[in-house]
Coordinates of N, CA and C and ligand atoms in Angstrom, one line a residue:
X1 N 36.9 13.2 34.8 CA 36.0 11.9 34.3 C 37.4 10.4 34.8
X2 N 36.6 9.5 34.9 CA 37.2 8.4 35.4 C 38.6 7.7 34.1
X3 N 39.3 7.2 34.2 CA 40.5 7.2 32.8 C 39.4 6.0 32.3
X4 N 39.2 4.9 32.8 CA 39.0 4.0 31.9 C 37.9 4.6 30.9
X5 N 36.6 5.3 31.3 CA 35.4 5.9 30.4 C 36.4 6.6 29.4
X6 N 37.5 7.5 29.6 CA 37.7 8.2 28.4 C 38.9 7.1 27.9
X7 N 39.5 6.4 28.1 CA 40.4 4.9 27.2 C 39.3 4.5 26.7
X8 N 38.3 3.9 27.1 CA 37.0 3.4 26.4 C 36.5 4.8 25.2
X9 N 36.2 5.6 25.4 CA 35.5 6.8 24.3 C 36.6 6.6 23.2
X10 N 38.1 7.1 23.3 CA 39.3 7.5 22.8 C 38.8 5.7 21.7
X11 N 38.7 4.5 22.6 CA 39.1 3.3 21.6 C 37.9 3.1 20.5
X12 N 36.9 4.0 21.0 CA 35.2 3.8 20.4 C 35.4 4.8 19.2
X13 N 35.8 5.6 19.0 CA 36.2 6.9 18.1 C 37.2 5.8 17.3
X14 N 38.2 6.0 17.7 CA 39.2 5.0 16.9 C 38.7 4.0 16.1
X15 N 37.8 3.1 16.9 CA 37.2 2.0 15.9 C 36.2 2.5 15.3
X16 N 35.2 3.6 15.3 CA 34.5 4.0 14.4 C 35.2 4.4 13.1
X17 N 36.4 5.3 13.4 CA 37.0 5.8 12.3 C 37.7 4.6 11.3
X18 N 37.9 3.5 12.0 CA 39.0 2.2 11.1 C 37.7 1.5 10.7
X19 N 36.6 1.2 11.1 CA 35.1 0.6 10.7 C 35.0 1.8 9.2
X20 N 34.8 2.7 9.9 CA 34.1 3.5 9.1 C 33.0 3.9 8.5
X21 N 31.7 3.2 9.8 CA 30.9 3.2 9.4 C 30.0 4.0 10.7
X22 N 28.6 4.3 10.6 CA 27.7 5.1 11.9 C 26.6 5.4 11.8
X23 N 25.8 4.9 12.5 CA 24.2 5.8 11.9 C 24.0 7.1 12.7
X24 N 23.4 7.5 12.0 CA 23.2 9.2 13.0 C 21.7 9.2 12.4
X25 N 21.0 10.5 13.8 CA 19.8 10.8 13.5 C 19.4 12.0 12.2
X26 N 18.7 11.4 11.5 CA 18.3 12.5 10.3 C 17.4 13.4 10.7
X27 N 17.8 14.3 10.3 CA 16.7 15.5 10.4 C 15.5 15.4 9.7
X28 N 14.0 16.1 10.5 CA 13.1 16.2 10.5 C 12.5 16.2 8.5
X29 N 13.7 17.2 7.8 CA 13.3 17.5 6.5 C 14.1 16.5 5.3
X30 N 14.9 15.4 6.0 CA 15.7 15.0 5.7 C 14.5 13.3 5.7
X31 N 13.7 13.2 6.6 CA 12.9 12.2 6.7 C 11.7 12.5 5.8
X32 N 11.4 13.3 5.4 CA 10.2 13.8 4.7 C 10.4 13.3 3.4
X33 N 11.8 14.0 3.1 CA 12.4 14.1 2.1 C 12.6 12.4 1.3
X34 N 13.5 11.6 2.4 CA 13.3 10.3 2.3 C 12.3 9.2 2.1
X35 N 11.4 9.5 3.0 CA 9.9 9.2 3.5 C 9.4 9.0 2.0
X36 N 9.6 10.2 0.8 CA 8.7 10.6 -0.1 C 9.3 9.7 -1.2
X37 N 10.3 9.6 -1.1 CA 10.9 8.9 -2.0 C 10.9 7.2 -1.8
X38 N 11.0 7.1 -0.4 CA 10.8 5.5 -0.2 C 9.6 4.9 -0.4
X39 N 8.5 6.1 0.0 CA 7.1 5.6 -0.5 C 7.1 5.0 -2.0
X40 N 7.5 5.7 -2.4 CA 7.2 5.8 -4.1 C 8.3 4.5 -4.7
X41 N 8.9 4.4 -3.9 CA 9.7 3.5 -4.4 C 9.2 1.7 -4.2
X42 N 8.8 1.8 -3.1 CA 7.9 0.8 -2.1 C 6.5 0.5 -2.8
X43 N 5.9 1.2 -3.1 CA 4.3 1.0 -3.5 C 5.1 0.5 -4.9
X44 N 5.9 0.6 -5.7 CA 6.0 0.0 -7.3 C 5.9 -1.6 -6.7
X45 N 7.1 -1.2 -5.7 CA 6.9 -2.8 -5.4 C 5.9 -3.8 -4.5
X46 N 4.8 -3.2 -3.8 CA 4.1 -3.8 -3.4 C 3.2 -4.4 -4.0
X47 N 2.7 -3.0 -5.7 CA 1.7 -3.1 -6.5 C 2.1 -4.6 -7.1
X48 N 3.1 -4.6 -7.5 CA 4.0 -5.4 -8.4 C 3.7 -7.1 -7.5
X49 N 4.4 -7.1 -6.5 CA 4.1 -8.0 -5.4 C 2.7 -8.8 -5.6
X50 N 1.8 -7.5 -5.1 CA 0.3 -8.3 -5.0 C -0.1 -8.6 -6.4
X51 N 0.0 -7.8 -7.4 CA -0.7 -8.6 -8.9 C -0.3 -10.1 -9.1
X52 N 1.2 -9.8 -9.3 CA 2.0 -11.1 -9.4 C 1.3 -12.6 -9.1
X53 N 1.3 -12.2 -7.6 CA 0.9 -13.0 -6.5 C -0.6 -13.7 -6.9
X54 N -1.6 -12.6 -6.9 CA -2.8 -12.7 -6.7 C -2.7 -13.6 -8.3
X55 N -2.5 -13.1 -9.6 CA -2.8 -14.0 -10.9 C -2.2 -15.2 -10.5
X56 N -0.9 -15.4 -10.3 CA -0.4 -16.7 -10.1 C -1.2 -17.8 -9.6
X57 N -1.9 -17.3 -8.1 CA -2.4 -18.0 -7.3 C -3.6 -18.7 -8.0
X58 N -4.2 -17.7 -8.7 CA -5.8 -18.2 -9.4 C -5.3 -19.0 -10.4
X59 N -4.4 -18.7 -10.9 CA -3.8 -19.4 -12.3 C -3.5 -20.7 -11.9
X60 N -2.6 -21.2 -11.1 CA -1.7 -21.9 -10.7 C -2.3 -22.8 -10.0
X61 N -2.7 -22.2 -8.6 CA -2.5 -22.2 -7.4 C -1.7 -22.1 -6.5
X62 N -1.7 -22.6 -5.2 CA -0.6 -21.7 -4.3 C 0.9 -22.2 -4.4
X63 N 0.5 -23.7 -4.8 CA 1.8 -24.2 -5.3 C 2.4 -24.0 -6.5
X64 N 1.6 -24.0 -7.6 CA 2.6 -23.6 -8.5 C 2.5 -22.1 -8.3
X65 N 2.3 -21.1 -7.4 CA 2.7 -19.7 -7.5 C 3.9 -19.6 -6.6
X66 N 4.6 -20.3 -6.5 CA 5.3 -19.9 -5.3 C 6.9 -19.2 -6.1
X67 N 7.0 -19.3 -7.2 CA 7.9 -18.7 -7.8 C 7.5 -16.9 -7.9
X68 N 6.5 -16.7 -8.0 CA 6.0 -15.1 -8.2 C 6.0 -15.0 -6.5
X69 N 6.7 -15.2 -5.6 CA 6.9 -14.4 -4.5 C 8.4 -14.2 -4.8
X70 N 9.4 -14.8 -5.5 CA 10.5 -14.5 -5.6 C 10.4 -13.4 -6.2
X71 N 11.5 -12.1 -5.5 CA 11.5 -11.4 -6.3 C 13.2 -10.2 -6.0
X72 N 14.0 -10.6 -6.5 CA 15.2 -10.2 -6.5 C 15.7 -8.8 -6.7
X73 N 16.2 -8.4 -5.8 CA 16.4 -7.1 -4.9 C 17.1 -6.6 -6.5
X74 N 17.8 -7.1 -7.5 CA 18.0 -6.2 -8.6 C 16.9 -6.1 -9.4
X75 N 15.5 -7.0 -9.7 CA 15.0 -6.6 -10.1 C 14.0 -5.5 -10.0
X76 N 14.2 -5.5 -8.6 CA 13.1 -4.7 -8.0 C 13.9 -2.9 -8.0
X77 N 15.0 -3.4 -8.0 CA 16.1 -1.9 -8.1 C 15.7 -0.9 -9.4
X78 N 15.5 -2.2 -10.4 CA 15.6 -1.9 -11.6 C 14.5 -1.0 -11.9
X79 N 13.5 -1.9 -11.0 CA 11.9 -1.3 -12.0 C 11.8 0.2 -10.9
X80 N 12.3 0.0 -9.4 CA 11.9 1.2 -8.9 C 12.4 2.4 -9.3
X81 N 13.8 1.7 -9.3 CA 14.8 3.1 -10.0 C 14.0 3.9 -11.6
X82 N 13.6 3.0 -12.4 CA 13.0 3.6 -14.0 C 12.0 4.1 -13.4
X83 N 11.1 3.9 -12.6 CA 9.9 4.4 -12.6 C 9.4 5.9 -11.7
X84 N 11.2 5.6 -10.7 CA 10.6 6.8 -9.5 C 11.6 8.2 -9.9
X85 N 12.5 7.5 -11.1 CA 13.6 8.5 -11.9 C 14.6 9.0 -11.1
X86 N 15.0 7.9 -10.1 CA 15.9 8.1 -8.9 C 17.0 6.5 -8.4
X87 N 18.1 6.7 -8.6 CA 18.6 5.5 -8.6 C 18.4 4.8 -7.3
X88 N 17.7 4.3 -6.9 CA 17.1 3.5 -4.9 C 17.8 1.9 -5.2
X89 N 18.0 2.0 -4.1 CA 18.6 0.2 -4.3 C 17.3 -0.3 -3.8
X90 N 16.7 -1.4 -3.7 CA 16.0 -1.7 -2.7 C 16.0 -3.1 -2.8
X91 N 15.6 -3.7 -1.5 CA 15.2 -5.2 -0.9 C 14.3 -5.7 0.1
X92 N 14.5 -6.7 0.4 CA 13.2 -7.2 1.0 C 14.0 -7.7 2.2
X93 N 13.6 -7.3 3.5 CA 14.3 -8.5 4.9 C 13.3 -8.6 6.2
X94 N 13.8 -9.2 6.6 CA 12.8 -9.7 7.9 C 13.7 -10.8 8.4
X95 N 13.7 -11.1 10.0 CA 14.2 -12.0 10.9 C 13.6 -13.3 10.7
X96 N 12.5 -13.7 9.7 CA 11.7 -14.6 9.7 C 12.3 -14.9 8.1
X97 N 13.0 -15.8 7.7 CA 13.4 -15.3 6.7 C 13.4 -16.3 5.7
X98 N 12.7 -16.8 4.6 CA 12.7 -17.8 3.7 C 13.9 -18.2 2.8
X99 N 14.5 -17.0 2.4 CA 15.2 -16.7 1.5 C 16.6 -16.1 1.7
X100 N 17.7 -17.3 2.5 CA 18.9 -16.6 2.9 C 18.8 -15.1 2.5
X101 N 18.8 -15.2 1.2 CA 19.6 -13.6 0.3 C 18.7 -12.8 1.2
X102 N 17.6 -12.6 2.2 CA 17.2 -11.8 2.7 C 16.9 -11.5 4.1
X103 N 18.0 -12.2 4.6 CA 18.7 -12.1 5.5 C 19.0 -10.4 6.3
X104 N 18.6 -10.0 7.7 CA 18.9 -8.6 7.6 C 20.4 -8.3 8.2
X105 N 20.9 -7.3 7.8 CA 22.2 -6.9 8.3 C 21.8 -5.7 9.7
X106 N 23.3 -5.4 10.2 CA 23.1 -4.4 11.9 C 22.2 -3.6 11.3
X107 N 22.1 -2.7 10.4 CA 20.5 -1.6 10.5 C 20.0 -2.2 10.1
X108 N 19.6 -3.1 9.3 CA 18.1 -3.9 8.8 C 17.6 -4.4 10.6
X109 N 18.7 -4.8 11.2 CA 18.2 -5.6 12.4 C 17.5 -4.4 13.4
X110 N 18.1 -3.6 13.1 CA 17.7 -2.2 14.2 C 16.6 -2.0 13.7
X111 N 16.5 -1.9 12.8 CA 15.0 -1.2 11.9 C 13.5 -2.3 12.0
X112 N 14.0 -3.3 12.2 CA 13.4 -4.8 12.3 C 12.7 -4.7 14.1
X113 N 13.8 -4.0 14.8 CA 13.5 -4.2 16.0 C 12.5 -3.2 16.2
X114 N 12.8 -2.1 15.9 CA 11.7 -1.0 15.8 C 10.4 -1.6 15.6
X115 N 10.1 -1.8 14.3 CA 8.9 -2.2 14.4 C 8.0 -3.5 14.9
X116 N 9.0 -4.3 15.7 CA 8.9 -5.5 16.6 C 8.3 -4.9 18.1
X117 N 9.1 -4.0 18.4 CA 8.6 -3.0 19.7 C 7.2 -2.9 19.7
X118 N 6.7 -2.2 18.4 CA 5.7 -1.5 18.4 C 4.4 -2.4 18.4
X119 N 4.6 -4.2 18.0 CA 3.5 -4.9 17.3 C 2.4 -4.5 18.6
X120 N 2.7 -4.8 19.5 CA 2.0 -4.9 21.0 C 1.1 -3.9 21.1
X121 N 1.6 -2.5 20.3 CA 1.0 -1.2 21.2 C -0.3 -1.3 20.3
X122 N -1.4 -1.2 21.0 CA -2.8 -1.1 20.4 C -3.1 -0.3 20.0
X123 N -3.7 0.3 18.5 CA -4.1 1.2 18.0 C -2.4 2.0 17.1
X124 N -1.5 1.7 17.4 CA -0.5 2.7 16.9 C 0.2 1.3 16.2
X125 N 0.9 1.5 15.2 CA 1.9 0.4 14.3 C 2.7 1.9 12.8
X126 N 3.4 1.9 13.5 CA 4.2 3.2 12.5 C 4.6 3.1 11.2
X127 N 4.4 3.5 10.9 CA 4.3 3.1 8.8 C 5.4 3.9 8.3
X128 N 6.7 4.3 8.9 CA 7.6 4.0 8.1 C 8.9 4.2 9.3
X129 N 10.0 4.0 8.8 CA 11.5 3.8 9.5 C 12.4 4.8 8.8
X130 N 13.2 5.5 9.2 CA 14.1 6.4 8.1 C 15.4 6.0 9.1
X131 N 16.3 5.6 8.4 CA 18.0 5.6 9.2 C 18.7 6.8 8.1
X132 N 20.2 7.2 8.7 CA 20.8 8.1 8.1 C 22.2 7.3 8.6
X133 N 23.0 7.0 7.5 CA 24.3 5.8 7.2 C 25.4 6.9 6.6
X134 N 26.8 6.8 7.9 CA 27.7 7.1 7.4 C 28.3 6.1 6.7
X135 N 29.1 5.5 5.5 CA 29.9 4.7 5.8 C 30.6 5.2 4.7
X136 N 31.9 4.6 4.9 CA 33.7 4.7 3.9 C 33.3 6.2 3.3
X137 N 32.8 7.6 4.0 CA 32.6 8.6 3.9 C 31.5 9.0 3.1
X138 N 30.5 7.9 2.6 CA 29.8 8.3 1.7 C 28.3 8.2 2.7
X139 N 27.3 9.4 2.7 CA 26.2 8.8 3.5 C 24.9 8.7 2.5
X140 N 24.5 7.8 2.9 CA 23.3 7.2 2.6 C 22.1 7.3 3.7
X141 N 20.8 7.3 3.4 CA 19.7 7.0 4.1 C 18.8 5.8 3.5
X142 N 18.7 5.1 4.5 CA 17.3 3.9 4.4 C 15.8 4.1 4.8
X143 N 14.8 3.9 3.8 CA 13.9 4.0 4.0 C 13.2 2.6 4.4
X144 N 12.5 2.1 5.8 CA 11.7 0.9 5.7 C 10.3 1.3 5.9
X145 N 9.8 0.2 4.9 CA 8.4 0.2 4.9 C 7.5 -1.5 5.4
X146 N 6.8 -1.3 6.4 CA 6.7 -2.4 7.1 C 6.1 -3.2 6.3
X147 N 6.0 -4.2 6.7 CA 4.8 -5.2 5.9 C 3.6 -5.8 6.5
X148 N 2.6 -5.9 6.6 CA 1.5 -7.1 7.1 C 1.4 -8.0 6.6
X149 N 1.1 -8.9 7.6 CA 0.1 -10.1 6.5 C -0.9 -10.3 6.1
X150 N -1.3 -11.2 5.2 CA -2.6 -10.7 4.9 C -3.5 -12.3 5.0
X151 N -4.5 -11.9 4.2 CA -5.2 -13.7 4.7 C -4.6 -14.3 3.6
X152 N -4.5 -13.8 2.4 CA -3.8 -14.6 1.3 C -2.5 -14.9 1.2
X153 N -1.6 -14.2 1.9 CA 0.0 -14.6 2.3 C -0.1 -15.7 3.0
X154 N -1.4 -16.1 3.9 CA -1.0 -17.8 5.0 C -0.9 -19.0 3.7
X155 N -1.4 -18.6 2.9 CA -1.5 -20.2 2.3 C 0.1 -20.5 1.8
X156 N 1.1 -19.6 2.0 CA 2.2 -20.1 2.3 C 2.9 -19.5 3.1
X157 N 2.6 -18.8 4.0 CA 3.2 -18.3 5.4 C 2.8 -18.5 7.1
X158 N 1.5 -19.2 6.9 CA 0.6 -19.4 7.3 C 0.9 -20.4 8.5
X159 N 0.0 -21.0 9.7 CA 0.1 -22.4 10.0 C -0.4 -23.5 9.8
X160 N -1.4 -23.6 8.8 CA -1.7 -24.9 7.9 C -1.8 -24.6 6.5
X161 N -0.4 -25.1 6.0 CA -0.2 -25.0 5.1 C -0.6 -26.4 4.0
X162 N -1.5 -26.0 2.3 CA -1.3 -27.2 2.0 C -0.4 -28.1 1.6
X163 N -0.4 -29.3 2.0 CA 0.6 -30.6 1.7 C 1.2 -30.0 0.7
X164 N 0.9 -29.9 -0.6 CA 1.6 -29.5 -1.8 C 2.6 -29.0 -1.8
X165 N 2.1 -27.4 -1.1 CA 2.7 -26.1 -1.1 C 4.0 -26.8 -0.1
X166 N 3.5 -27.2 1.2 CA 4.7 -27.6 2.0 C 5.3 -28.3 1.6
X167 N 5.5 -29.6 0.8 CA 6.5 -29.8 0.1 C 7.5 -28.8 -0.3
X168 N 6.7 -28.7 -1.8 CA 7.6 -27.7 -2.5 C 8.2 -26.8 -1.8
X169 N 7.7 -25.8 -0.9 CA 8.4 -24.9 -0.1 C 10.2 -25.7 0.7
X170 N 9.4 -26.9 1.4 CA 10.5 -27.9 1.6 C 11.9 -27.7 1.1
X171 N 11.8 -28.6 0.0 CA 12.4 -28.5 -1.3 C 13.1 -27.7 -1.8
X172 N 12.6 -26.0 -1.5 CA 13.3 -25.4 -2.1 C 13.9 -24.0 -1.0
X173 N 13.3 -24.7 0.5 CA 13.6 -23.7 1.1 C 14.0 -24.5 2.4
X174 N 14.9 -25.2 2.3 CA 15.3 -26.4 3.6 C 15.5 -25.5 5.3
X175 N 15.9 -24.6 5.2 CA 15.6 -24.1 6.4 C 14.9 -22.5 6.4
X176 N 13.6 -22.8 6.1 CA 12.5 -21.9 6.0 C 12.0 -21.4 7.3
X177 N 12.3 -20.2 7.8 CA 11.7 -19.7 8.6 C 10.3 -18.7 8.9
X178 N 10.0 -18.8 7.5 CA 9.1 -17.3 7.1 C 7.5 -18.1 7.6
X179 N 7.2 -19.4 8.3 CA 5.6 -19.9 8.0 C 5.3 -19.7 10.0
X180 N 4.0 -19.7 9.8 CA 3.5 -19.6 11.2 C 2.9 -18.8 11.4
X181 N 2.9 -17.5 10.5 CA 2.3 -16.0 10.6 C 1.0 -16.3 10.7
X182 N 0.0 -15.2 11.6 CA -1.3 -14.9 11.7 C -1.9 -13.6 11.0
X183 N -2.9 -13.3 10.3 CA -3.5 -12.3 9.6 C -2.7 -10.9 10.3
X184 N -2.1 -10.0 9.8 CA -2.0 -9.1 10.6 C -0.9 -8.8 11.7
X185 N 0.0 -10.2 11.1 CA 1.2 -10.0 12.2 C 2.5 -8.9 11.5
X186 N 3.5 -8.7 11.8 CA 4.2 -8.2 11.4 C 5.5 -9.1 10.2
X187 N 5.7 -9.0 9.6 CA 6.4 -9.9 8.1 C 7.8 -9.3 8.2
X188 N 7.7 -8.3 7.8 CA 9.6 -7.7 7.7 C 8.9 -6.1 7.1
X189 N 10.2 -6.1 6.2 CA 9.9 -4.9 5.8 C 10.2 -5.3 4.3
X190 N 10.1 -3.3 3.3 CA 10.7 -3.3 2.3 C 12.0 -2.4 2.5
X191 N 13.3 -2.3 2.1 CA 14.0 -1.6 2.5 C 14.1 -0.7 1.0
X192 N 14.5 0.9 1.1 CA 14.8 1.6 -0.3 C 16.0 2.5 0.8
X193 N 17.3 2.5 -0.6 CA 18.8 2.6 -0.1 C 18.9 3.8 -1.2
X194 N 19.0 5.1 -0.5 CA 19.1 6.4 -1.5 C 20.0 6.8 -1.2
X195 N 20.9 7.1 -1.6 CA 22.2 8.2 -2.1 C 22.2 9.9 -1.3
X196 N 22.5 10.2 -0.8 CA 22.1 11.8 0.2 C 22.6 12.5 -1.3
X197 N 23.1 11.9 -2.3 CA 22.8 13.2 -3.1 C 21.7 13.4 -4.0
X198 N 20.7 12.4 -3.9 CA 19.5 12.3 -4.6 C 18.3 13.0 -3.5
X199 N 18.8 13.7 -2.5 CA 18.1 14.2 -1.7 C 17.7 15.4 -1.9
X200 N 17.1 16.1 -3.1 CA 17.2 17.0 -3.3 C 15.8 18.2 -2.4
Ligands
LIG1 C1 2.5 -18.9 -3.5 C2 2.9 -18.7 -1.9 C3 3.4 -17.7 -1.3 C4 2.6 -16.4 -1.1 C5 0.6 -16.2 -1.2 C6 3.2 -15.2 -0.3 N1 4.5 -15.6 -0.5 FE1 5.9 -14.7 0.9 N2 7.4 -16.1 -0.1 C7 6.9 -16.9 -1.3 C8 8.1 -17.8 -0.6 C9 8.8 -18.9 -2.0 C10 9.4 -16.6 -0.7 C11 10.8 -16.6 -1.1 C12 11.4 -15.8 -2.1 C13 12.4 -16.1 -2.7 O1 13.3 -17.0 -2.8 O2 13.5 -14.7 -2.9 C14 8.6 -15.2 -0.3 C15 9.0 -14.9 0.8 C16 8.8 -13.3 0.8 C17 9.2 -12.3 1.5 C18 10.7 -11.7 1.5 C19 11.7 -12.7 2.7 C20 11.8 -13.8 2.9 O3 11.4 -14.6 3.9 O4 12.6 -14.3 2.5 C21 8.3 -11.4 2.2 C22 8.8 -10.3 2.7 C23 7.0 -11.8 1.6 N3 7.5 -13.6 0.8 C24 6.1 -11.9 2.0 C25 4.6 -11.8 1.7 C26 3.1 -11.0 1.8 C27 3.8 -9.9 2.5 C28 2.4 -12.2 1.4 C29 1.2 -11.6 0.8 C30 0.7 -10.2 0.2 C31 3.4 -13.4 0.8 N4 4.5 -13.3 1.0 C32 2.5 -14.3 0.4 C33 5.7 -17.8 -1.4 C34 4.8 -17.2 -0.9

C-alpha cells in the first residue's frame, strides 16, 4: 500500500481518537427500536405545534400567533420524555432557520442532506432517518422525522407574507432564512436523541 495512504489512515484514526466521536451504521433492530421511540416523541411535538398554531392563528391572526411557533428544546424534551417515559432530547432543525438556536450541527446536516437529496424523487419521500453516534465513549442514536409545509404554514414561511407579519418577523428575527417556501416543500426535521441504554 502506498505510504501516503497508510500515513493518512493512521492520522485519521488518531484524530478520531482525539476528537472521540464518529457515526456508525445502526443495525436493523436498532433502527426499528429508535424509530418506535422517535415516532412517539415527535408525534407529541407535532400535535403540540399544530394545535398551538391553529388555536393562536384563529384567535389573534398570524402576526399575533408568531410566539406560538416558538417551541424551545427544553420544554419539548420535558413533554416528550414525560409522555413517552423515556428520557429523550428533542429539538427541531433545518438549514433555513429562523431562530439560530435551531441551526444544524454536523450530524443534523448529514440528515438534512439525506432528505434534501430525496426531494425531487417522484412518489418517494423517506419517513425517517436514524443515526448511531459514538461520542466521548457514549453511544447514542438520533431519529429524524422530516417536516413538510402545509398551506397554513405559509402565512409565516411562504412567499407572500402579510405586511404586519413580515414586520414583526423582521423585528424578532433580522436574519430570518425561513421564508419563500411553497406547500409540500421539505422544511426541516424533528430530532429525537436517545441514549443507547434506553433502547430495550
Ligand atoms: C404564526 C406564524 C407561523 C406559522 C403559521 C408557522 N410558523 Fe414556523 N416558525 C414561526 C416562528 C416565529 C419561528 C421561530 C420560532 C423560534 O424562535 O423558536 C418558527 C420556527 C419554525 C421551525 C424551527 C426552525 C427555525 O426555522 O427556526 C420549524 C421547523 C417551523 N417553524 C415549521 C413550521 C411548520 C411546519 C408550520 C406549519 C404547520 C409552521 N412552522 C407555521 C412562525 C410560524
